[in-house]
mmCIF file of N, CA, C and O in Angstrom:
data_model
loop_
_atom_site.group_PDB
_atom_site.id
_atom_site.type_symbol
_atom_site.label_atom_id
_atom_site.label_comp_id
_atom_site.label_asym_id
_atom_site.label_seq_id
_atom_site.Cartn_x
_atom_site.Cartn_y
_atom_site.Cartn_z
ATOM 1 N N UNK U 6 23.228 49.846 2.859
ATOM 2 C CA UNK U 6 24.194 48.763 2.472
ATOM 3 C C UNK U 6 25.495 48.896 3.277
ATOM 4 O O UNK U 6 25.756 49.979 3.544
ATOM 5 N N UNK U 7 25.952 47.736 3.809
ATOM 6 C CA UNK U 7 27.101 47.782 4.529
ATOM 7 C C UNK U 7 28.306 48.149 3.829
ATOM 8 O O UNK U 7 28.384 48.114 2.597
ATOM 9 N N UNK U 8 29.269 48.721 4.481
ATOM 10 C CA UNK U 8 30.560 49.013 3.897
ATOM 11 C C UNK U 8 31.664 47.861 3.699
ATOM 12 O O UNK U 8 32.048 47.313 4.758
ATOM 13 N N UNK U 9 31.549 47.342 2.550
ATOM 14 C CA UNK U 9 32.485 46.241 2.366
ATOM 15 C C UNK U 9 33.905 46.620 1.901
ATOM 16 O O UNK U 9 34.641 45.781 1.460
ATOM 17 N N UNK U 10 34.115 47.914 1.889
ATOM 18 C CA UNK U 10 35.464 48.518 1.509
ATOM 19 C C UNK U 10 35.688 48.306 0.048
ATOM 20 O O UNK U 10 34.880 48.070 -0.736
ATOM 21 N N UNK U 11 36.900 48.699 -0.365
ATOM 22 C CA UNK U 11 37.316 48.706 -1.779
ATOM 23 C C UNK U 11 38.658 47.725 -1.820
ATOM 24 O O UNK U 11 39.407 47.558 -0.991
ATOM 25 N N UNK U 12 38.601 46.962 -3.046
ATOM 26 C CA UNK U 12 39.687 46.099 -3.180
ATOM 27 C C UNK U 12 40.376 46.716 -4.625
ATOM 28 O O UNK U 12 39.593 47.026 -5.504
ATOM 29 N N UNK U 13 41.684 46.752 -4.594
ATOM 30 C CA UNK U 13 42.415 47.075 -5.838
ATOM 31 C C UNK U 13 43.313 46.000 -6.043
ATOM 32 O O UNK U 13 44.291 45.691 -5.170
ATOM 33 N N UNK U 14 43.259 45.256 -6.962
ATOM 34 C CA UNK U 14 44.000 44.058 -7.341
ATOM 35 C C UNK U 14 44.864 44.564 -8.598
ATOM 36 O O UNK U 14 44.392 44.888 -9.632
ATOM 37 N N UNK U 15 46.259 44.330 -8.510
ATOM 38 C CA UNK U 15 47.145 44.605 -9.571
ATOM 39 C C UNK U 15 47.903 43.409 -9.878
ATOM 40 O O UNK U 15 48.563 42.753 -9.141
ATOM 41 N N UNK U 16 47.611 42.922 -11.228
ATOM 42 C CA UNK U 16 48.271 41.897 -11.788
ATOM 43 C C UNK U 16 48.152 40.475 -11.024
ATOM 44 O O UNK U 16 49.078 39.702 -10.958
ATOM 45 N N UNK U 17 46.994 40.391 -10.246
ATOM 46 C CA UNK U 17 46.891 39.247 -9.403
ATOM 47 C C UNK U 17 48.163 38.942 -8.434
ATOM 48 O O UNK U 17 48.251 37.946 -7.943
ATOM 49 N N UNK U 18 48.850 40.047 -8.194
ATOM 50 C CA UNK U 18 50.029 39.862 -7.321
ATOM 51 C C UNK U 18 49.954 40.820 -6.220
ATOM 52 O O UNK U 18 50.632 40.693 -5.195
ATOM 53 N N UNK U 19 49.227 41.909 -6.218
ATOM 54 C CA UNK U 19 49.191 42.854 -5.129
ATOM 55 C C UNK U 19 47.849 43.244 -4.882
ATOM 56 O O UNK U 19 47.059 43.781 -5.873
ATOM 57 N N UNK U 20 47.277 43.338 -3.825
ATOM 58 C CA UNK U 20 46.064 43.594 -3.356
ATOM 59 C C UNK U 20 45.986 44.570 -2.202
ATOM 60 O O UNK U 20 46.610 44.409 -1.235
ATOM 61 N N UNK U 21 45.367 45.715 -2.535
ATOM 62 C CA UNK U 21 45.042 46.693 -1.359
ATOM 63 C C UNK U 21 43.469 46.729 -0.996
ATOM 64 O O UNK U 21 42.756 46.627 -1.858
ATOM 65 N N UNK U 22 43.244 46.651 0.302
ATOM 66 C CA UNK U 22 41.924 46.660 0.837
ATOM 67 C C UNK U 22 41.773 47.670 1.867
ATOM 68 O O UNK U 22 42.644 48.133 2.648
ATOM 69 N N UNK U 23 40.480 48.319 1.786
ATOM 70 C CA UNK U 23 40.039 49.218 2.878
ATOM 71 C C UNK U 23 38.795 48.752 3.698
ATOM 72 O O UNK U 23 38.323 47.614 3.244
ATOM 73 N N UNK U 24 38.568 49.296 4.754
ATOM 74 C CA UNK U 24 37.590 48.994 5.721
ATOM 75 C C UNK U 24 37.760 47.756 6.462
ATOM 76 O O UNK U 24 37.003 46.930 6.934
ATOM 77 N N UNK U 25 39.147 47.314 6.448
ATOM 78 C CA UNK U 25 39.585 46.206 7.383
ATOM 79 C C UNK U 25 39.407 46.505 8.819
ATOM 80 O O UNK U 25 40.097 47.377 9.340
ATOM 81 N N UNK U 26 38.829 45.464 9.571
ATOM 82 C CA UNK U 26 38.764 45.742 11.066
ATOM 83 C C UNK U 26 39.463 44.649 11.864
ATOM 84 O O UNK U 26 39.793 44.820 13.000
ATOM 85 N N UNK U 27 39.720 43.553 11.271
ATOM 86 C CA UNK U 27 40.537 42.476 11.912
ATOM 87 C C UNK U 27 41.122 41.530 10.929
ATOM 88 O O UNK U 27 40.553 41.328 9.748
ATOM 89 N N UNK U 28 42.227 40.857 11.317
ATOM 90 C CA UNK U 28 42.808 39.732 10.681
ATOM 91 C C UNK U 28 42.414 38.576 11.440
ATOM 92 O O UNK U 28 42.845 38.273 12.491
ATOM 93 N N UNK U 29 41.460 37.650 10.885
ATOM 94 C CA UNK U 29 40.967 36.462 11.599
ATOM 95 C C UNK U 29 41.872 35.307 11.474
ATOM 96 O O UNK U 29 42.143 34.594 12.511
ATOM 97 N N UNK U 30 42.594 35.112 10.356
ATOM 98 C CA UNK U 30 43.512 33.999 10.108
ATOM 99 C C UNK U 30 44.364 34.333 9.048
ATOM 100 O O UNK U 30 43.857 35.001 7.925
ATOM 101 N N UNK U 31 45.635 33.704 8.984
ATOM 102 C CA UNK U 31 46.394 33.813 7.734
ATOM 103 C C UNK U 31 47.497 32.846 7.775
ATOM 104 O O UNK U 31 47.965 32.310 8.828
ATOM 105 N N UNK U 32 47.796 32.425 6.449
ATOM 106 C CA UNK U 32 49.050 31.574 6.257
ATOM 107 C C UNK U 32 49.387 31.873 4.723
ATOM 108 O O UNK U 32 48.792 32.881 4.145
ATOM 109 N N UNK U 33 50.333 31.157 4.288
ATOM 110 C CA UNK U 33 50.735 31.530 2.848
ATOM 111 C C UNK U 33 49.701 31.161 1.723
ATOM 112 O O UNK U 33 50.003 31.473 0.689
ATOM 113 N N UNK U 34 48.713 30.384 2.000
ATOM 114 C CA UNK U 34 47.627 29.988 1.096
ATOM 115 C C UNK U 34 46.283 30.548 1.348
ATOM 116 O O UNK U 34 45.532 30.593 0.309
ATOM 117 N N UNK U 35 46.025 31.142 2.458
ATOM 118 C CA UNK U 35 44.648 31.767 2.702
ATOM 119 C C UNK U 35 44.773 32.799 3.737
ATOM 120 O O UNK U 35 45.455 32.707 4.825
ATOM 121 N N UNK U 36 44.109 33.981 3.530
ATOM 122 C CA UNK U 36 44.181 35.035 4.608
ATOM 123 C C UNK U 36 42.570 35.307 4.625
ATOM 124 O O UNK U 36 41.801 35.496 3.648
ATOM 125 N N UNK U 37 42.209 35.469 5.889
ATOM 126 C CA UNK U 37 40.719 35.765 6.171
ATOM 127 C C UNK U 37 40.779 37.049 7.031
ATOM 128 O O UNK U 37 41.349 37.255 8.002
ATOM 129 N N UNK U 38 40.103 38.112 6.409
ATOM 130 C CA UNK U 38 39.923 39.398 6.991
ATOM 131 C C UNK U 38 38.509 39.802 7.378
ATOM 132 O O UNK U 38 37.658 39.345 6.594
ATOM 133 N N UNK U 39 38.299 40.612 8.365
ATOM 134 C CA UNK U 39 36.987 40.991 8.710
ATOM 135 C C UNK U 39 36.821 42.347 8.045
ATOM 136 O O UNK U 39 37.655 43.225 8.325
ATOM 137 N N UNK U 40 35.871 42.562 7.196
ATOM 138 C CA UNK U 40 35.747 43.809 6.380
ATOM 139 C C UNK U 40 34.229 44.037 6.579
ATOM 140 O O UNK U 40 33.342 43.515 6.045
ATOM 141 N N UNK U 41 33.936 45.138 7.290
ATOM 142 C CA UNK U 41 32.540 45.559 7.549
ATOM 143 C C UNK U 41 31.897 44.486 8.239
ATOM 144 O O UNK U 41 32.505 43.900 9.256
ATOM 145 N N UNK U 42 30.657 44.002 7.961
ATOM 146 C CA UNK U 42 29.974 43.004 8.548
ATOM 147 C C UNK U 42 30.287 41.753 7.960
ATOM 148 O O UNK U 42 29.662 40.636 8.070
ATOM 149 N N UNK U 43 31.340 41.538 7.019
ATOM 150 C CA UNK U 43 31.631 40.447 6.166
ATOM 151 C C UNK U 43 32.979 39.836 6.504
ATOM 152 O O UNK U 43 33.816 40.696 7.102
ATOM 153 N N UNK U 44 33.160 38.701 5.986
ATOM 154 C CA UNK U 44 34.656 38.192 5.895
ATOM 155 C C UNK U 44 34.971 38.285 4.553
ATOM 156 O O UNK U 44 34.349 37.925 3.553
ATOM 157 N N UNK U 45 36.344 38.570 4.313
ATOM 158 C CA UNK U 45 36.934 38.417 3.023
ATOM 159 C C UNK U 45 38.022 37.368 2.998
ATOM 160 O O UNK U 45 38.859 37.344 3.818
ATOM 161 N N UNK U 46 37.669 36.354 2.128
ATOM 162 C CA UNK U 46 38.708 35.327 2.197
ATOM 163 C C UNK U 46 39.418 35.249 0.908
ATOM 164 O O UNK U 46 38.850 35.450 -0.236
ATOM 165 N N UNK U 47 40.732 35.432 1.011
ATOM 166 C CA UNK U 47 41.745 35.473 -0.056
ATOM 167 C C UNK U 47 42.512 34.186 -0.055
ATOM 168 O O UNK U 47 43.236 33.850 0.765
ATOM 169 N N UNK U 48 42.530 33.550 -1.301
ATOM 170 C CA UNK U 48 43.245 32.359 -1.611
ATOM 171 C C UNK U 48 44.226 32.630 -2.565
ATOM 172 O O UNK U 48 43.891 33.220 -3.540
ATOM 173 N N UNK U 49 45.324 31.818 -2.477
ATOM 174 C CA UNK U 49 46.343 31.818 -3.424
ATOM 175 C C UNK U 49 47.672 31.035 -2.975
ATOM 176 O O UNK U 49 47.429 30.073 -2.302
ATOM 177 N N UNK U 50 48.735 31.596 -3.450
ATOM 178 C CA UNK U 50 50.021 30.934 -2.944
ATOM 179 C C UNK U 50 51.140 31.957 -2.779
ATOM 180 O O UNK U 50 51.016 33.103 -3.287
ATOM 181 N N UNK U 51 51.922 31.716 -1.672
ATOM 182 C CA UNK U 51 52.894 32.730 -1.324
ATOM 183 C C UNK U 51 52.330 34.064 -0.788
ATOM 184 O O UNK U 51 52.968 35.099 -0.996
ATOM 185 N N UNK U 52 51.080 33.930 -0.226
ATOM 186 C CA UNK U 52 50.499 35.228 0.320
ATOM 187 C C UNK U 52 51.305 35.773 1.439
ATOM 188 O O UNK U 52 51.735 34.986 2.337
ATOM 189 N N UNK U 53 51.389 37.148 1.502
ATOM 190 C CA UNK U 53 51.990 37.687 2.615
ATOM 191 C C UNK U 53 51.292 39.027 2.935
ATOM 192 O O UNK U 53 50.912 39.680 2.021
ATOM 193 N N UNK U 54 51.131 39.334 4.168
ATOM 194 C CA UNK U 54 50.440 40.684 4.549
ATOM 195 C C UNK U 54 51.648 41.496 4.798
ATOM 196 O O UNK U 54 52.514 41.413 5.675
ATOM 197 N N UNK U 55 51.683 42.481 3.896
ATOM 198 C CA UNK U 55 52.889 43.491 3.900
ATOM 199 C C UNK U 55 52.580 44.460 4.899
ATOM 200 O O UNK U 55 53.548 44.780 5.632
ATOM 201 N N UNK U 56 51.308 44.860 5.041
ATOM 202 C CA UNK U 56 50.897 45.876 6.050
ATOM 203 C C UNK U 56 49.445 45.828 6.485
ATOM 204 O O UNK U 56 48.608 45.297 5.554
ATOM 205 N N UNK U 57 49.052 46.143 7.714
ATOM 206 C CA UNK U 57 47.646 46.172 8.049
ATOM 207 C C UNK U 57 47.628 47.197 9.227
ATOM 208 O O UNK U 57 48.392 47.209 10.112
ATOM 209 N N UNK U 58 46.655 48.055 9.120
ATOM 210 C CA UNK U 58 46.370 49.108 9.938
ATOM 211 C C UNK U 58 44.883 49.172 10.323
ATOM 212 O O UNK U 58 44.140 49.759 9.429
ATOM 213 N N UNK U 59 44.369 48.418 11.383
ATOM 214 C CA UNK U 59 42.949 48.301 11.626
ATOM 215 C C UNK U 59 42.339 49.768 11.995
ATOM 216 O O UNK U 59 41.295 50.005 11.900
ATOM 217 N N UNK U 60 43.151 50.622 12.583
ATOM 218 C CA UNK U 60 42.744 51.903 12.856
ATOM 219 C C UNK U 60 42.385 52.743 11.674
ATOM 220 O O UNK U 60 41.301 53.353 11.852
ATOM 221 N N UNK U 61 43.166 52.643 10.613
ATOM 222 C CA UNK U 61 42.767 53.379 9.293
ATOM 223 C C UNK U 61 41.924 52.296 8.531
ATOM 224 O O UNK U 61 41.435 52.878 7.389
ATOM 225 N N UNK U 62 41.957 51.121 8.738
ATOM 226 C CA UNK U 62 41.205 50.067 7.930
ATOM 227 C C UNK U 62 41.820 49.607 6.599
ATOM 228 O O UNK U 62 41.228 49.219 5.764
ATOM 229 N N UNK U 63 43.154 49.786 6.681
ATOM 230 C CA UNK U 63 43.897 49.458 5.433
ATOM 231 C C UNK U 63 44.793 48.278 5.462
ATOM 232 O O UNK U 63 45.246 48.047 6.595
ATOM 233 N N UNK U 64 44.894 47.426 4.461
ATOM 234 C CA UNK U 64 45.635 46.280 4.434
ATOM 235 C C UNK U 64 46.315 46.038 3.024
ATOM 236 O O UNK U 64 45.681 46.559 1.987
ATOM 237 N N UNK U 65 47.671 45.693 2.876
ATOM 238 C CA UNK U 65 48.162 45.402 1.680
ATOM 239 C C UNK U 65 48.788 43.954 1.615
ATOM 240 O O UNK U 65 49.361 43.509 2.635
ATOM 241 N N UNK U 66 48.429 43.130 0.543
ATOM 242 C CA UNK U 66 48.714 41.793 0.541
ATOM 243 C C UNK U 66 49.563 41.526 -0.753
ATOM 244 O O UNK U 66 49.043 42.123 -1.885
ATOM 245 N N UNK U 67 50.550 40.723 -0.714
ATOM 246 C CA UNK U 67 51.218 40.339 -2.030
ATOM 247 C C UNK U 67 51.235 38.777 -2.088
ATOM 248 O O UNK U 67 51.082 38.172 -1.197
ATOM 249 N N UNK U 68 51.555 38.249 -3.299
ATOM 250 C CA UNK U 68 51.604 36.920 -3.523
ATOM 251 C C UNK U 68 50.780 36.494 -4.798
ATOM 252 O O UNK U 68 50.257 37.559 -5.499
ATOM 253 N N UNK U 69 50.614 35.387 -5.079
ATOM 254 C CA UNK U 69 49.750 34.862 -6.126
ATOM 255 C C UNK U 69 48.277 34.795 -5.720
ATOM 256 O O UNK U 69 48.017 33.868 -5.026
ATOM 257 N N UNK U 70 47.438 35.746 -6.133
ATOM 258 C CA UNK U 70 46.122 35.809 -5.656
ATOM 259 C C UNK U 70 45.186 35.067 -6.709
ATOM 260 O O UNK U 70 45.047 35.480 -7.785
ATOM 261 N N UNK U 71 44.540 34.113 -6.202
ATOM 262 C CA UNK U 71 43.697 33.343 -7.052
ATOM 263 C C UNK U 71 42.196 33.685 -6.815
ATOM 264 O O UNK U 71 41.535 33.636 -7.866
ATOM 265 N N UNK U 72 41.790 34.054 -5.660
ATOM 266 C CA UNK U 72 40.428 34.541 -5.457
ATOM 267 C C UNK U 72 40.195 35.230 -4.306
ATOM 268 O O UNK U 72 40.964 35.134 -3.263
ATOM 269 N N UNK U 73 39.113 36.086 -4.245
ATOM 270 C CA UNK U 73 38.734 36.959 -3.224
ATOM 271 C C UNK U 73 37.238 36.677 -3.134
ATOM 272 O O UNK U 73 36.536 37.007 -3.916
ATOM 273 N N UNK U 74 36.823 36.291 -1.768
ATOM 274 C CA UNK U 74 35.260 36.093 -1.781
ATOM 275 C C UNK U 74 34.738 36.581 -0.530
ATOM 276 O O UNK U 74 35.527 36.467 0.565
ATOM 277 N N UNK U 75 33.659 37.186 -0.569
ATOM 278 C CA UNK U 75 33.228 37.773 0.570
ATOM 279 C C UNK U 75 32.074 36.908 1.225
ATOM 280 O O UNK U 75 31.275 36.209 0.347
ATOM 281 N N UNK U 76 32.066 36.711 2.504
ATOM 282 C CA UNK U 76 30.946 35.761 3.108
ATOM 283 C C UNK U 76 30.379 36.644 4.239
ATOM 284 O O UNK U 76 31.188 37.453 4.958
ATOM 285 N N UNK U 77 29.176 36.433 4.622
ATOM 286 C CA UNK U 77 28.454 37.179 5.677
ATOM 287 C C UNK U 77 29.023 36.658 7.068
ATOM 288 O O UNK U 77 29.152 35.349 7.146
ATOM 289 N N UNK U 78 29.203 37.291 7.949
ATOM 290 C CA UNK U 78 29.643 36.817 9.290
ATOM 291 C C UNK U 78 28.430 36.519 10.115
ATOM 292 O O UNK U 78 27.395 37.363 9.942
ATOM 293 N N UNK U 79 28.280 35.495 10.844
ATOM 294 C CA UNK U 79 27.030 35.320 11.576
ATOM 295 C C UNK U 79 27.033 36.151 12.813
ATOM 296 O O UNK U 79 28.004 36.403 13.493
ATOM 297 N N UNK U 80 25.903 36.694 13.149
ATOM 298 C CA UNK U 80 25.654 37.546 14.323
ATOM 299 C C UNK U 80 25.383 36.513 15.451
ATOM 300 O O UNK U 80 24.375 35.885 15.450
ATOM 301 N N UNK U 81 26.022 36.689 16.536
ATOM 302 C CA UNK U 81 25.795 35.856 17.671
ATOM 303 C C UNK U 81 26.333 34.450 17.537
ATOM 304 O O UNK U 81 26.779 34.057 16.375
ATOM 305 N N UNK U 82 26.406 33.801 18.591
ATOM 306 C CA UNK U 82 26.939 32.346 18.509
ATOM 307 C C UNK U 82 26.002 31.373 18.002
ATOM 308 O O UNK U 82 24.760 31.487 18.017
ATOM 309 N N UNK U 83 26.577 30.260 17.673
ATOM 310 C CA UNK U 83 25.758 29.194 17.253
ATOM 311 C C UNK U 83 24.802 28.680 18.430
ATOM 312 O O UNK U 83 23.595 28.419 18.267
ATOM 313 N N UNK U 84 25.393 28.591 19.680
ATOM 314 C CA UNK U 84 24.518 28.172 20.776
ATOM 315 C C UNK U 84 23.466 29.158 21.082
ATOM 316 O O UNK U 84 22.400 28.830 21.498
ATOM 317 N N UNK U 85 23.767 30.369 20.909
ATOM 318 C CA UNK U 85 22.851 31.528 21.242
ATOM 319 C C UNK U 85 21.797 31.427 20.330
ATOM 320 O O UNK U 85 20.635 31.750 20.711
ATOM 321 N N UNK U 86 21.985 31.193 19.031
ATOM 322 C CA UNK U 86 20.829 31.016 18.170
ATOM 323 C C UNK U 86 19.915 29.819 18.376
ATOM 324 O O UNK U 86 18.704 29.871 18.330
ATOM 325 N N UNK U 87 20.541 28.757 18.963
ATOM 326 C CA UNK U 87 19.693 27.569 19.284
ATOM 327 C C UNK U 87 18.806 27.866 20.395
ATOM 328 O O UNK U 87 17.694 27.360 20.554
ATOM 329 N N UNK U 88 19.344 28.728 21.341
ATOM 330 C CA UNK U 88 18.452 28.910 22.596
ATOM 331 C C UNK U 88 17.355 29.854 22.244
ATOM 332 O O UNK U 88 16.354 29.830 23.093
ATOM 333 N N UNK U 89 17.235 30.533 21.195
ATOM 334 C CA UNK U 89 16.133 31.424 20.925
ATOM 335 C C UNK U 89 14.924 30.667 20.563
ATOM 336 O O UNK U 89 14.754 29.586 20.041
#
């Protein structure tokens, strides 16, 4: 099983995440992180990345956190898959 990291959510206002390897996108309503072989999509309002250290794999996020959803990342590009 892949390492999807650990999530610690406190009062839907503070989120600590481990195994973070990249920040793919962010704004005050949505943050997308790469965690292991998955994406972690965090939705809410007033979201702020307080700290991120991809070397240690740690991230801290604050704001009104409404949802955290893991999705699998596609391996290879769309065009590469069509060529097979």
